Each structure stands twice: as C-alpha cells, then as structure tokens.
Amino acid sequence: MTNKPTSAFPDDFLWGAATAAYQVEGGHDADGKGPSIWDIYSHLPGTTHAGTNGDVAADHYHRFKEDVALMAEAGLTSYRFSISWPRLLPQGRGTVNQAGIQFYSDLIDELLKHNIKPMITLYHWDLPQALQDIGGWESRVTVEAFEEYAKLCYQAFGDRVELWSTFNETLIFIGMGYFTATHPPGISDPKRGLQACHHVFVAHAKAVQAFRQYQQFGTVPSNGQIGFVNVMQPHDPISDSSEDVAACNMADDLLTHWLYDPVLKGEYPTHILNLAQATWGAPVFAEEDEMLLKDNICDFIGVNYYKREWIAANPDVENTKINTTGEKGSGQEFGFKGLFKFVRNPNSTYTDWDWEIYPEGLCVGMMRLKERYGDIPFYITENGLGAKDPIIDGEIVDQPRIEYLSSHIAAAESAIKQGVDVRGYYPWSFIDLLSWLNGYQKQYGFVYVDRDNHLNRRRKKSFFWYQDVIKSNGAVR
Ligand code: BG6
C-alpha cells in the first residue's frame, strides 16, 4: 500500500482562480451595457501599453460556457470574478439592464452545475462613466449608487452565492486614479484622493450593512460572508538605518494600515488621520460615517499578493513611473518625496516587470496582518506571475509560473501551520486576459488565448500542473 501525500490544507479548502470583468469579458457595448470609466480611458491616446483595451478581451462574455468547462476540467472548486456595474446599470443607477443580470445569472448557474463555488467581487474598478461624470468616488451620490447596486446584486444572485467581496484593491484604483494619475480618472491630488478613498470605505460599510439585513430576510444565505480585497504588499527597510526604518513604518501606515484598518477595525490609524486632515484637510467625515465604519467590520479579508517592496528614506525622488513593457529595469525608482521610496535589492530575484519574487512574503504578510487584526479568515484572492510565456513546439511551457505558484502554495501552507485561518487560494488568473496598463503581453493564465486565431483557448503546462495540485489538496506541487 502506498501512502498518499498529504498537506496541511483543510479538506474544505477552496482551490480557485480569479478574473475581473473588464479584463476578461469583452462585449464592451453588448446587449445594453453602458460605458465604464475604463472603456473611455483606455481609448484615450497614451494611457495604456500600445493602446490596448478591453473591448474584446478574452470574449468571456460570449464564451463563458467553454471557459467554465475548462475550469471544471482543471478541477477548480471556486471561481472569483467581478460584476461589471455598468452591465447591470448602464447609467450607474436607475434602469436595470436585464440582459446583464441574465449573463451573470447564467454564469453562476453554469458554475454551480460543475460544483464550482462563485466568489463575487462587486467592484473591480469599472465604475459606470455616468457616475464619473457627476464626480465619481468624490461624490456621495456614488456611495448611494453603490449601495443600490450591491442590493440589486444580492437580490439577483444572493439565492446562489455565499462568498462576496465589495471592493478590489483601494491601493491601486485610488492610488493610481488620484495620486499618480495613471488609472482613470487620471487625477493627481492627495486631498481629492483621500476623500474618494473615504467614500469607498463608506460605500463598503453600507454594502456590508445591507448584506447583513438581507441575511435576516433570507435574500442572501445565512452562512454567506462578505469581505474586502486589498493588496498585501509587505514592506521591509533596505537597511537598519533609523531613516530607512522610519520610511518603512510610513509606507506601512499609508499603504497598509490606512487601507486595512477602516474595514477590519472600523477606523483609520489616528496619527495618520490627524496628519492627513492637518496637511490636506481630508478626509471629511459626514455625521454617520464614524458609526457606519465601526458597525460594519467585514467577515473576511481577501489578500492579493504578488510582491514585497523594499523601502528607503526618500529626501529627493518624486517619480511614479513603473515598468509596463516587460523589459527588466525599464521602470524608474518609484517614490513620494519626503516620505519613502521603493528600491531594488540587488540580492533578490525579480520578474521581467521588476516585481520581486518572494514567496515567503505571502506567509509573512498574513502573519503581520493576523498580529494587527486578530483571527480573521483569509482568502488569498490573487497571486500569480505575469510573463511573456514561451511557446515551444506549439506547447505553452510556462514553467516559471509553475515554480512561482508552487513556492507560494508552500508559503500558504506554512501560514496555515502557524495558525493563520486561510480558506482559499485563487491564482491570478484563470485565463489570459488584459493587464490594465500592460496589454495582452503580460500573461498570467492557466489557459492561453490565441489572439491570432479566433481567441481559441489552449491549456498551458500549468493547467495540468494545477489539476494535480487540486486533486491532491495541495500536497503535490
Ligand atoms: C491586481 C489586480 O492589482 O493585479 C488585477 O487586481 C491585475 O486586476 C493584477 O491584473 C496584476 O497586475 P498587472 O498590472 O500585472 O495586470
């Protein structure tokens, strides 16, 4: 008798994969969908790599059955996807596009038919343009509209979906949308960014509150859970000088605690709130905000882990240009003058996009969060390697991706062994899709999309590897 390899992953651990609507669906104006800010922004000259956009993407909107069949073949037990708000509400609020509801309803049914548990993200950055036109996240009208949209989703899909998250990565859509001006709405103004970010937290709290009410009415499952998804980017000082350590603490406060505290503690870190309000006069609170945040802590945290950042003191650099070409070293030093900068560690390993490969960071990051926020359940809602995959004799031999994911699964297992309540793992991405600023050249998927040949799907080497990982509950990797 041979002993089967075992792992520390619990039996009900979810082995998933993730995507987001704008990056995978295409069908940008199909069947009554309204335009999102990304539909508009990506068509402006000079905004994305080589003018790429998500008009067609992987055409998942029309091919979702084929894609779900592939998920089932891979053995996924869960699938994380986002809903396109303007597909349901073309104007952001008001008239509902029934064809949009039908699409997600059919997708959910197809997943359940194959025993794949849906995990819905309500907002993965594609705000209806109509709401941007009246101020976007800077306006409280958008907060109200988000609550209505969330309720619509609970009513339409709550009978079949247990796992929900409100927002994906405030760090990126607020940071790049309002600080570095590299995502829509392309603004660089800390005061406006801090206020927009605050409204996102208030919208989140209102959606959590509505979820709990709907749980009482039975509209969403009583065992349903609602969470928030954040970038998890552990920071380490590049030296032990007091300047670098102070800069690293500042990076933690601004890029981690500012974004996790409001959803896990119901308040901002006081010293940073005081600093922000004294320096920029923002965020301004409405009367109800403090209690709303306090009363609506989420059920779980989703962490998207790709890399760690090494931090140094930064007396001089004011630059936010990143590598969007995949040519190693093409990004410049990224920093906010007077606060901190991200620096390269010459002894470490980096991807072609200059992202450090540091699997232990997945474990370290969750341990640090557990220390600050206690025993919250975790889902690893994204993790993956962006690369130009080699095609050898017609096969997509994405060996570096296998190595990347394998070492990160080991780190997740190590976190579980150290007492972190990790409940699921969703590599980014199930299928090759649009990378917001890097186009289609930066691939992440288990499934290749042949852009020269009718968007045909082909299984990569990693597809078969992940199948074995799932079959063995993470023991074979
Ligand atoms: C996360 C996002 O920031 O990282 C995804 O949630 C994104 O939407 C992923 O695609 C990878 O980033 P990039 O820039 O390499 O596509």
GROMACS .gro file of C-alpha atoms and ligand atoms in nm:
model
  493
    1MET     CA    1   0.000   0.000   0.000
    2THR     CA    2   0.140   0.341  -0.097
    3ASN     CA    3   0.092   0.637   0.130
    4LYS     CA    4  -0.084   0.928  -0.038
    5PRO     CA    5   0.099   1.260   0.015
    6THR     CA    6  -0.095   1.486   0.248
    7SER     CA    7  -0.096   1.858   0.315
    8ALA     CA    8  -0.197   2.095   0.592
    9PHE     CA    9  -0.474   2.243   0.375
   10PRO     CA   10  -0.815   2.174   0.532
   11ASP     CA   11  -1.049   1.939   0.343
   12ASP     CA   12  -1.288   2.219   0.256
   13PHE     CA   13  -1.009   2.449   0.133
   14LEU     CA   14  -1.117   2.627  -0.187
   15TRP     CA   15  -0.889   2.588  -0.487
   16GLY     CA   16  -0.989   2.863  -0.720
   17ALA     CA   17  -0.871   3.109  -0.978
   18ALA     CA   18  -0.963   3.472  -1.039
   19THR     CA   19  -1.051   3.719  -1.315
   20ALA     CA   20  -1.215   4.062  -1.338
   21ALA     CA   21  -1.494   4.177  -1.570
   22TYR     CA   22  -1.317   4.445  -1.772
   23GLN     CA   23  -1.009   4.230  -1.820
   24VAL     CA   24  -1.181   3.914  -1.939
   25GLU     CA   25  -1.534   3.975  -2.065
   26GLY     CA   26  -1.514   4.192  -2.376
   27GLY     CA   27  -1.866   4.262  -2.504
   28HIS     CA   28  -1.798   4.621  -2.402
   29ASP     CA   29  -2.120   4.751  -2.556
   30ALA     CA   30  -2.313   4.426  -2.594
   31ASP     CA   31  -2.683   4.392  -2.509
   32GLY     CA   32  -2.734   4.728  -2.343
   33LYS     CA   33  -2.416   4.758  -2.135
   34GLY     CA   34  -2.322   5.118  -2.053
   35PRO     CA   35  -1.966   5.253  -2.075
   36SER     CA   36  -1.735   5.229  -1.776
   37ILE     CA   37  -1.450   5.466  -1.695
   38TRP     CA   38  -1.210   5.207  -1.838
   39ASP     CA   39  -1.399   5.190  -2.168
   40ILE     CA   40  -1.339   5.561  -2.205
   41TYR     CA   41  -0.992   5.593  -2.050
   42SER     CA   42  -0.828   5.307  -2.240
   43HIS     CA   43  -0.927   5.476  -2.567
   44LEU     CA   44  -0.751   5.800  -2.481
   45PRO     CA   45  -0.412   5.825  -2.654
   46GLY     CA   46  -0.109   5.728  -2.446
   47THR     CA   47  -0.292   5.578  -2.149
   48THR     CA   48  -0.219   5.205  -2.193
   49HIS     CA   49   0.055   4.988  -2.342
   50ALA     CA   50   0.035   5.013  -2.722
   51GLY     CA   51  -0.322   5.141  -2.698
   52THR     CA   52  -0.464   4.810  -2.577
   53ASN     CA   53  -0.814   4.796  -2.430
   54GLY     CA   54  -1.077   4.551  -2.308
   55ASP     CA   55  -1.329   4.595  -2.592
   56VAL     CA   56  -1.297   4.226  -2.679
   57ALA     CA   57  -1.057   4.097  -2.409
   58ALA     CA   58  -1.091   3.715  -2.389
   59ASP     CA   59  -1.455   3.743  -2.507
   60HIS     CA   60  -1.561   3.557  -2.196
   61TYR     CA   61  -1.899   3.732  -2.223
   62HIS     CA   62  -1.978   3.514  -2.524
   63ARG     CA   63  -1.769   3.210  -2.432
   64PHE     CA   64  -1.829   3.166  -2.063
   65LYS     CA   65  -1.965   2.811  -2.102
   66GLU     CA   66  -1.647   2.698  -2.274
   67ASP     CA   67  -1.444   2.870  -2.001
   68VAL     CA   68  -1.641   2.715  -1.717
   69ALA     CA   69  -1.597   2.374  -1.880
   70LEU     CA   70  -1.222   2.435  -1.867
   71MET     CA   71  -1.246   2.537  -1.501
   72ALA     CA   72  -1.430   2.214  -1.428
   73GLU     CA   73  -1.166   2.016  -1.616
   74ALA     CA   74  -0.892   2.184  -1.411
   75GLY     CA   75  -1.085   2.082  -1.100
   76LEU     CA   76  -1.149   2.431  -0.958
   77THR     CA   77  -1.375   2.430  -0.655
   78SER     CA   78  -1.428   2.806  -0.665
   79TYR     CA   79  -1.406   3.092  -0.915
   80ARG     CA   80  -1.358   3.458  -0.826
   81PHE     CA   81  -1.500   3.702  -1.081
   82SER     CA   82  -1.626   4.057  -1.073
   83ILE     CA   83  -1.952   4.205  -1.189
   84SER     CA   84  -1.945   4.491  -1.432
   85TRP     CA   85  -2.159   4.756  -1.267
   86PRO     CA   86  -2.246   4.932  -1.598
   87ARG     CA   87  -2.352   4.598  -1.748
   88LEU     CA   88  -2.627   4.583  -1.484
   89LEU     CA   89  -2.691   4.957  -1.453
   90PRO     CA   90  -2.581   5.136  -1.770
   91GLN     CA   91  -2.626   5.477  -1.606
   92GLY     CA   92  -2.486   5.364  -1.270
   93ARG     CA   93  -2.830   5.374  -1.106
   94GLY     CA   94  -3.192   5.360  -1.216
   95THR     CA   95  -3.287   5.145  -1.513
   96VAL     CA   96  -3.165   4.786  -1.486
   97ASN     CA   97  -3.029   4.608  -1.793
   98GLN     CA   98  -3.195   4.266  -1.772
   99ALA     CA   99  -2.951   4.117  -2.024
  100GLY     CA  100  -2.670   4.195  -1.781
  101ILE     CA  101  -2.850   4.025  -1.494
  102GLN     CA  102  -2.913   3.726  -1.720
  103PHE     CA  103  -2.544   3.697  -1.813
  104TYR     CA  104  -2.423   3.671  -1.452
  105SER     CA  105  -2.716   3.454  -1.355
  106ASP     CA  106  -2.628   3.211  -1.633
  107LEU     CA  107  -2.261   3.221  -1.538
  108ILE     CA  108  -2.345   3.139  -1.175
  109ASP     CA  109  -2.574   2.852  -1.280
  110GLU     CA  110  -2.305   2.714  -1.506
  111LEU     CA  111  -2.051   2.725  -1.222
  112LEU     CA  112  -2.287   2.558  -0.976
  113LYS     CA  113  -2.368   2.289  -1.231
  114HIS     CA  114  -1.999   2.199  -1.211
  115ASN     CA  115  -1.980   2.233  -0.831
  116ILE     CA  116  -1.769   2.547  -0.855
  117LYS     CA  117  -1.845   2.796  -0.579
  118PRO     CA  118  -1.876   3.153  -0.710
  119MET     CA  119  -1.696   3.433  -0.528
  120ILE     CA  120  -1.826   3.769  -0.646
  121THR     CA  121  -1.633   4.095  -0.640
  122LEU     CA  122  -1.876   4.385  -0.671
  123TYR     CA  123  -1.620   4.644  -0.779
  124HIS     CA  124  -1.306   4.572  -0.974
  125TRP     CA  125  -1.254   4.927  -1.099
  126ASP     CA  126  -1.502   4.963  -1.387
  127LEU     CA  127  -1.715   5.246  -1.247
  128PRO     CA  128  -2.003   5.350  -1.474
  129GLN     CA  129  -1.885   5.656  -1.670
  130ALA     CA  130  -2.220   5.821  -1.594
  131LEU     CA  131  -2.121   5.830  -1.225
  132GLN     CA  132  -1.773   5.960  -1.302
  133ASP     CA  133  -1.943   6.242  -1.490
  134ILE     CA  134  -2.108   6.357  -1.167
  135GLY     CA  135  -1.787   6.330  -0.959
  136GLY     CA  136  -1.719   5.954  -0.928
  137TRP     CA  137  -1.589   5.846  -0.589
  138GLU     CA  138  -1.550   6.210  -0.484
  139SER     CA  139  -1.928   6.235  -0.473
  140ARG     CA  140  -2.155   6.086  -0.209
  141VAL     CA  141  -2.405   6.016  -0.486
  142THR     CA  142  -2.170   5.736  -0.595
  143VAL     CA  143  -2.179   5.597  -0.240
  144GLU     CA  144  -2.561   5.583  -0.254
  145ALA     CA  145  -2.548   5.434  -0.604
  146PHE     CA  146  -2.305   5.164  -0.488
  147GLU     CA  147  -2.539   5.063  -0.209
  148GLU     CA  148  -2.827   5.035  -0.457
  149TYR     CA  149  -2.609   4.834  -0.694
  150ALA     CA  150  -2.497   4.599  -0.414
  151LYS     CA  151  -2.860   4.542  -0.313
  152LEU     CA  152  -2.953   4.468  -0.673
  153CYS     CA  153  -2.677   4.204  -0.686
  154TYR     CA  154  -2.786   4.049  -0.355
  155GLN     CA  155  -3.143   4.027  -0.484
  156ALA     CA  156  -3.046   3.884  -0.821
  157PHE     CA  157  -2.771   3.641  -0.718
  158GLY     CA  158  -2.794   3.605  -0.340
  159ASP     CA  159  -3.001   3.287  -0.363
  160ARG     CA  160  -2.697   3.110  -0.511
  161VAL     CA  161  -2.385   3.292  -0.393
  162GLU     CA  162  -2.231   3.269  -0.046
  163LEU     CA  163  -1.898   3.449  -0.094
  164TRP     CA  164  -1.895   3.821  -0.170
  165SER     CA  165  -1.644   4.098  -0.158
  166THR     CA  166  -1.717   4.464  -0.208
  167PHE     CA  167  -1.401   4.625  -0.348
  168ASN     CA  168  -1.079   4.513  -0.509
  169GLU     CA  169  -0.760   4.695  -0.410
  170THR     CA  170  -0.817   5.053  -0.299
  171LEU     CA  171  -0.439   5.095  -0.307
  172ILE     CA  172  -0.440   5.060  -0.684
  173PHE     CA  173  -0.760   5.222  -0.808
  174ILE     CA  174  -0.737   5.513  -0.566
  175GLY     CA  175  -0.356   5.533  -0.566
  176MET     CA  176  -0.325   5.526  -0.943
  177GLY     CA  177  -0.654   5.705  -1.007
  178TYR     CA  178  -0.598   6.001  -0.772
  179PHE     CA  179  -0.231   6.013  -0.672
  180THR     CA  180  -0.016   5.904  -0.967
  181ALA     CA  181  -0.276   5.980  -1.238
  182THR     CA  182  -0.211   5.655  -1.424
  183HIS     CA  183  -0.559   5.499  -1.396
  184PRO     CA  184  -0.891   5.677  -1.451
  185PRO     CA  185  -0.992   5.941  -1.358
  186GLY     CA  186  -0.624   6.040  -1.406
  187ILE     CA  187  -0.602   6.286  -1.119
  188SER     CA  188  -0.302   6.374  -0.904
  189ASP     CA  189  -0.437   6.543  -0.594
  190PRO     CA  190  -0.399   6.392  -0.244
  191LYS     CA  191  -0.690   6.586  -0.098
  192ARG     CA  192  -0.931   6.459  -0.363
  193GLY     CA  193  -0.781   6.109  -0.342
  194LEU     CA  194  -0.821   6.087   0.035
  195GLN     CA  195  -1.184   6.194   0.010
  196ALA     CA  196  -1.257   5.948  -0.273
  197CYS     CA  197  -1.092   5.671  -0.072
  198HIS     CA  198  -1.302   5.758   0.232
  199HIS     CA  199  -1.619   5.734   0.024
  200VAL     CA  200  -1.512   5.388  -0.089
  201PHE     CA  201  -1.490   5.278   0.275
  202VAL     CA  202  -1.830   5.429   0.350
  203ALA     CA  203  -1.979   5.257   0.043
  204HIS     CA  204  -1.823   4.932   0.161
  205ALA     CA  205  -1.971   4.972   0.510
  206LYS     CA  206  -2.316   5.043   0.365
  207ALA     CA  207  -2.295   4.736   0.143
  208VAL     CA  208  -2.191   4.522   0.443
  209GLN     CA  209  -2.481   4.664   0.645
  210ALA     CA  210  -2.725   4.584   0.364
  211PHE     CA  211  -2.579   4.233   0.331
  212ARG     CA  212  -2.646   4.165   0.700
  213GLN     CA  213  -3.003   4.296   0.668
  214TYR     CA  214  -3.060   4.079   0.362
  215GLN     CA  215  -2.924   3.783   0.555
  216GLN     CA  216  -3.203   3.831   0.807
  217PHE     CA  217  -3.466   3.836   0.529
  218GLY     CA  218  -3.310   3.529   0.367
  219THR     CA  219  -3.223   3.715   0.045
  220VAL     CA  220  -2.859   3.611   0.083
  221PRO     CA  221  -2.753   3.288   0.255
  222SER     CA  222  -2.733   3.288   0.635
  223ASN     CA  223  -2.388   3.132   0.606
  224GLY     CA  224  -2.289   3.392   0.345
  225GLN     CA  225  -1.980   3.604   0.404
  226ILE     CA  226  -1.881   3.948   0.286
  227GLY     CA  227  -1.526   4.076   0.277
  228PHE     CA  228  -1.290   4.331   0.130
  229VAL     CA  229  -0.995   4.263  -0.100
  230ASN     CA  230  -0.670   4.452  -0.055
  231VAL     CA  231  -0.323   4.444  -0.199
  232MET     CA  232  -0.097   4.271   0.051
  233GLN     CA  233   0.245   4.423  -0.001
  234PRO     CA  234   0.477   4.364   0.293
  235HIS     CA  235   0.741   4.636   0.332
  236ASP     CA  236   1.092   4.588   0.466
  237PRO     CA  237   1.355   4.858   0.520
  238ILE     CA  238   1.653   4.828   0.286
  239SER     CA  239   1.890   4.899   0.577
  240ASP     CA  240   1.862   4.924   0.952
  241SER     CA  241   1.936   5.297   0.950
  242SER     CA  242   1.680   5.491   1.150
  243GLU     CA  243   1.584   5.689   0.836
  244ASP     CA  244   1.504   5.376   0.633
  245VAL     CA  245   1.318   5.216   0.922
  246ALA     CA  246   1.111   5.533   0.970
  247ALA     CA  247   1.037   5.544   0.596
  248CYS     CA  248   0.929   5.179   0.609
  249ASN     CA  249   0.694   5.249   0.900
  250MET     CA  250   0.547   5.535   0.700
  251ALA     CA  251   0.494   5.305   0.398
  252ASP     CA  252   0.319   5.055   0.627
  253ASP     CA  253   0.096   5.327   0.770
  254LEU     CA  254   0.000   5.482   0.437
  255LEU     CA  255  -0.014   5.179   0.209
  256THR     CA  256  -0.129   4.908   0.450
  257HIS     CA  257  -0.284   5.033   0.774
  258TRP     CA  258  -0.472   5.319   0.608
  259LEU     CA  259  -0.642   5.066   0.380
  260TYR     CA  260  -0.697   4.771   0.616
  261ASP     CA  261  -0.787   4.947   0.944
  262PRO     CA  262  -1.117   5.100   0.823
  263VAL     CA  263  -1.257   4.760   0.715
  264LEU     CA  264  -1.107   4.546   0.993
  265LYS     CA  265  -1.109   4.790   1.287
  266GLY     CA  266  -1.372   5.036   1.169
  267GLU     CA  267  -1.142   5.337   1.200
  268TYR     CA  268  -0.832   5.495   1.049
  269PRO     CA  269  -0.497   5.491   1.232
  270THR     CA  270  -0.539   5.805   1.445
  271HIS     CA  271  -0.194   5.958   1.399
  272ILE     CA  272  -0.218   5.931   1.019
  273LEU     CA  273  -0.574   6.061   1.015
  274ASN     CA  274  -0.461   6.365   1.214
  275LEU     CA  275  -0.167   6.416   0.980
  276ALA     CA  276  -0.385   6.387   0.666
  277GLN     CA  277  -0.653   6.621   0.797
  278ALA     CA  278  -0.394   6.875   0.912
  279THR     CA  279  -0.199   6.861   0.584
  280TRP     CA  280  -0.474   6.826   0.323
  281GLY     CA  281  -0.800   6.889   0.507
  282ALA     CA  282  -0.922   6.541   0.412
  283PRO     CA  283  -1.093   6.309   0.460
  284VAL     CA  284  -1.400   6.498   0.570
  285PHE     CA  285  -1.650   6.278   0.758
  286ALA     CA  286  -2.029   6.300   0.727
  287GLU     CA  287  -2.211   6.258   1.056
  288GLU     CA  288  -2.299   5.894   1.001
  289ASP     CA  289  -1.956   5.776   0.881
  290GLU     CA  290  -1.784   5.701   1.207
  291MET     CA  291  -2.057   5.466   1.330
  292LEU     CA  292  -2.105   5.310   0.988
  293LEU     CA  293  -1.739   5.208   0.975
  294LYS     CA  294  -1.740   5.087   1.335
  295ASP     CA  295  -2.056   4.878   1.300
  296ASN     CA  296  -1.970   4.704   0.975
  297ILE     CA  297  -1.644   4.517   1.010
  298CYS     CA  298  -1.619   4.259   0.735
  299ASP     CA  299  -1.629   3.880   0.771
  300PHE     CA  300  -1.304   3.804   0.594
  301ILE     CA  301  -1.014   3.972   0.424
  302GLY     CA  302  -0.906   3.890   0.071
  303VAL     CA  303  -0.535   3.942   0.009
  304ASN     CA  304  -0.381   3.988  -0.333
  305TYR     CA  305  -0.014   3.902  -0.303
  306TYR     CA  306   0.240   3.945  -0.579
  307LYS     CA  307   0.548   4.105  -0.425
  308ARG     CA  308   0.718   4.271  -0.135
  309GLU     CA  309   0.864   4.624  -0.155
  310TRP     CA  310   1.199   4.728  -0.009
  311ILE     CA  311   1.176   5.074   0.139
  312ALA     CA  312   1.429   5.354   0.178
  313ALA     CA  313   1.418   5.709   0.310
  314ASN     CA  314   1.346   5.949   0.028
  315PRO     CA  315   1.469   6.305   0.051
  316ASP     CA  316   1.469   6.365  -0.326
  317VAL     CA  317   1.285   6.129  -0.563
  318GLU     CA  318   0.942   6.232  -0.694
  319ASN     CA  319   0.864   5.975  -0.957
  320THR     CA  320   0.588   5.725  -1.012
  321LYS     CA  321   0.672   5.571  -1.350
  322ILE     CA  322   0.650   5.192  -1.347
  323ASN     CA  323   0.766   4.923  -1.588
  324THR     CA  324   0.480   4.849  -1.829
  325THR     CA  325   0.688   4.692  -2.106
  326GLY     CA  326   0.828   4.374  -1.954
  327GLU     CA  327   1.182   4.494  -2.021
  328LYS     CA  328   1.370   4.438  -1.699
  329GLY     CA  329   1.491   4.759  -1.539
  330SER     CA  330   1.273   4.987  -1.753
  331GLY     CA  331   1.084   5.129  -1.454
  332GLN     CA  332   1.245   5.414  -1.264
  333GLU     CA  333   1.276   5.447  -0.889
  334PHE     CA  334   0.924   5.498  -0.751
  335GLY     CA  335   0.888   5.737  -0.463
  336PHE     CA  336   0.700   6.007  -0.280
  337LYS     CA  337   0.943   6.281  -0.184
  338GLY     CA  338   0.990   6.325   0.188
  339LEU     CA  339   0.803   6.003   0.270
  340PHE     CA  340   0.961   5.689   0.123
  341LYS     CA  341   1.068   5.522  -0.200
  342PHE     CA  342   1.069   5.165  -0.333
  343VAL     CA  343   1.420   5.042  -0.406
  344ARG     CA  344   1.565   4.736  -0.573
  345ASN     CA  345   1.751   4.482  -0.365
  346PRO     CA  346   2.043   4.364  -0.581
  347ASN     CA  347   2.049   4.030  -0.397
  348SER     CA  348   1.691   3.940  -0.474
  349THR     CA  349   1.509   3.794  -0.777
  350TYR     CA  350   1.275   3.994  -0.997
  351THR     CA  351   1.027   3.927  -1.279
  352ASP     CA  352   1.064   4.095  -1.617
  353TRP     CA  353   0.827   4.360  -1.483
  354ASP     CA  354   1.065   4.427  -1.192
  355TRP     CA  355   0.838   4.269  -0.931
  356GLU     CA  356   1.034   4.091  -0.659
  357ILE     CA  357   0.970   3.716  -0.635
  358TYR     CA  358   0.949   3.648  -0.264
  359PRO     CA  359   0.719   3.356  -0.177
  360GLU     CA  360   0.781   3.381   0.199
  361GLY     CA  361   0.617   3.723   0.183
  362LEU     CA  362   0.279   3.555   0.143
  363CYS     CA  363   0.321   3.392   0.483
  364VAL     CA  364   0.494   3.689   0.645
  365GLY     CA  365   0.230   3.931   0.516
  366MET     CA  366  -0.059   3.728   0.657
  367MET     CA  367   0.121   3.678   0.989
  368ARG     CA  368   0.170   4.054   1.021
  369LEU     CA  369  -0.197   4.115   0.946
  370LYS     CA  370  -0.302   3.850   1.195
  371GLU     CA  371  -0.088   4.017   1.456
  372ARG     CA  372  -0.257   4.353   1.398
  373TYR     CA  373  -0.616   4.241   1.332
  374GLY     CA  374  -0.653   3.910   1.516
  375ASP     CA  375  -0.803   3.584   1.391
  376ILE     CA  376  -0.976   3.699   1.077
  377PRO     CA  377  -1.038   3.443   0.798
  378PHE     CA  378  -0.818   3.494   0.492
  379TYR     CA  379  -0.873   3.416   0.128
  380ILE     CA  380  -0.573   3.457  -0.100
  381THR     CA  381  -0.777   3.625  -0.369
  382GLU     CA  382  -0.490   3.681  -0.615
  383ASN     CA  383  -0.136   3.554  -0.663
  384GLY     CA  384   0.047   3.496  -0.986
  385LEU     CA  385   0.331   3.553  -1.226
  386GLY     CA  386   0.296   3.795  -1.515
  387ALA     CA  387   0.523   3.687  -1.800
  388LYS     CA  388   0.557   3.653  -2.174
  389ASP     CA  389   0.502   3.279  -2.187
  390PRO     CA  390   0.734   3.071  -2.407
  391ILE     CA  391   0.575   2.859  -2.680
  392ILE     CA  392   0.799   2.562  -2.760
  393ASP     CA  393   0.696   2.323  -3.040
  394GLY     CA  394   0.343   2.455  -3.016
  395GLU     CA  395   0.317   2.395  -2.639
  396ILE     CA  396   0.286   2.679  -2.387
  397VAL     CA  397   0.560   2.584  -2.146
  398ASP     CA  398   0.503   2.824  -1.857
  399GLN     CA  399   0.745   2.653  -1.620
  400PRO     CA  400   0.836   2.979  -1.437
  401ARG     CA  401   0.466   3.019  -1.346
  402ILE     CA  402   0.455   2.666  -1.205
  403GLU     CA  403   0.760   2.739  -0.993
  404TYR     CA  404   0.618   3.072  -0.879
  405LEU     CA  405   0.280   2.928  -0.778
  406SER     CA  406   0.429   2.616  -0.624
  407SER     CA  407   0.653   2.815  -0.390
  408HIS     CA  408   0.363   3.042  -0.293
  409ILE     CA  409   0.137   2.746  -0.217
  410ALA     CA  410   0.414   2.620   0.012
  411ALA     CA  411   0.413   2.962   0.185
  412ALA     CA  412   0.034   2.948   0.225
  413GLU     CA  413   0.066   2.604   0.381
  414SER     CA  414   0.332   2.734   0.615
  415ALA     CA  415   0.096   3.014   0.725
  416ILE     CA  416  -0.176   2.757   0.797
  417LYS     CA  417   0.069   2.555   1.005
  418GLN     CA  418   0.143   2.870   1.203
  419GLY     CA  419  -0.225   2.920   1.281
  420VAL     CA  420  -0.346   3.155   1.006
  421ASP     CA  421  -0.704   3.075   0.903
  422VAL     CA  422  -0.654   3.056   0.526
  423ARG     CA  423  -0.964   2.929   0.347
  424GLY     CA  424  -0.894   2.954  -0.023
  425TYR     CA  425  -0.635   3.022  -0.291
  426TYR     CA  426  -0.721   3.199  -0.616
  427PRO     CA  427  -0.428   3.232  -0.856
  428TRP     CA  428  -0.446   3.525  -1.091
  429SER     CA  429  -0.566   3.445  -1.345
  430PHE     CA  430  -0.769   3.154  -1.474
  431ILE     CA  431  -0.726   3.256  -1.835
  432ASP     CA  432  -0.502   3.506  -2.014
  433LEU     CA  433  -0.665   3.846  -2.002
  434LEU     CA  434  -0.596   4.216  -2.028
  435SER     CA  435  -0.339   4.362  -1.793
  436TRP     CA  436  -0.468   4.716  -1.736
  437LEU     CA  437  -0.156   4.907  -1.840
  438ASN     CA  438   0.048   4.624  -1.993
  439GLY     CA  439  -0.189   4.491  -2.257
  440TYR     CA  440  -0.206   4.125  -2.355
  441GLN     CA  441   0.169   4.063  -2.350
  442LYS     CA  442   0.173   4.017  -1.972
  443GLN     CA  443   0.014   3.677  -1.930
  444TYR     CA  444  -0.100   3.521  -1.605
  445GLY     CA  445  -0.339   3.242  -1.705
  446PHE     CA  446  -0.355   2.863  -1.693
  447VAL     CA  447  -0.534   2.892  -2.026
  448TYR     CA  448  -0.377   3.064  -2.325
  449VAL     CA  449  -0.592   3.276  -2.555
  450ASP     CA  450  -0.467   3.268  -2.912
  451ARG     CA  451  -0.515   3.627  -3.020
  452ASP     CA  452  -0.408   3.544  -3.377
  453ASN     CA  453  -0.650   3.259  -3.410
  454HIS     CA  454  -1.010   3.345  -3.315
  455LEU     CA  455  -0.925   3.371  -2.944
  456ASN     CA  456  -0.902   2.993  -2.929
  457ARG     CA  457  -0.833   2.855  -2.582
  458ARG     CA  458  -0.533   2.630  -2.519
  459ARG     CA  459  -0.428   2.462  -2.198
  460LYS     CA  460  -0.082   2.560  -2.076
  461LYS     CA  461   0.156   2.330  -1.892
  462SER     CA  462   0.048   2.500  -1.568
  463PHE     CA  463  -0.313   2.396  -1.634
  464PHE     CA  464  -0.224   2.028  -1.594
  465TRP     CA  465   0.006   2.104  -1.301
  466TYR     CA  466  -0.273   2.290  -1.116
  467GLN     CA  467  -0.509   2.000  -1.184
  468ASP     CA  468  -0.271   1.776  -0.984
  469VAL     CA  469  -0.235   2.034  -0.708
  470ILE     CA  470  -0.612   2.045  -0.665
  471LYS     CA  471  -0.655   1.667  -0.685
  472SER     CA  472  -0.401   1.620  -0.405
  473ASN     CA  473  -0.539   1.912  -0.194
  474GLY     CA  474  -0.210   2.095  -0.234
  475ALA     CA  475   0.019   1.805  -0.147
  476VAL     CA  476   0.156   1.754  -0.499
  477ARG     CA  477   0.301   2.078  -0.631
  478BG6     C1  478  -0.407   4.326  -0.927
  478BG6     C2  479  -0.541   4.344  -0.990
  478BG6     O1  480  -0.361   4.452  -0.892
  478BG6     O2  481  -0.303   4.275  -1.002
  478BG6     C3  482  -0.560   4.274  -1.122
  478BG6     O3  483  -0.644   4.314  -0.902
  478BG6     C4  484  -0.432   4.287  -1.202
  478BG6     O4  485  -0.671   4.329  -1.187
  478BG6     C5  486  -0.323   4.213  -1.127
  478BG6     O5  487  -0.441   4.244  -1.334
  478BG6     C6  488  -0.191   4.207  -1.197
  478BG6     O6  489  -0.147   4.335  -1.228
  478BG6     P1  490  -0.093   4.369  -1.370
  478BG6     O7  491  -0.064   4.515  -1.368
  478BG6     O8  492   0.030   4.288  -1.388
  478BG6     O9  493  -0.200   4.330  -1.466
   0.00000   0.00000   0.00000
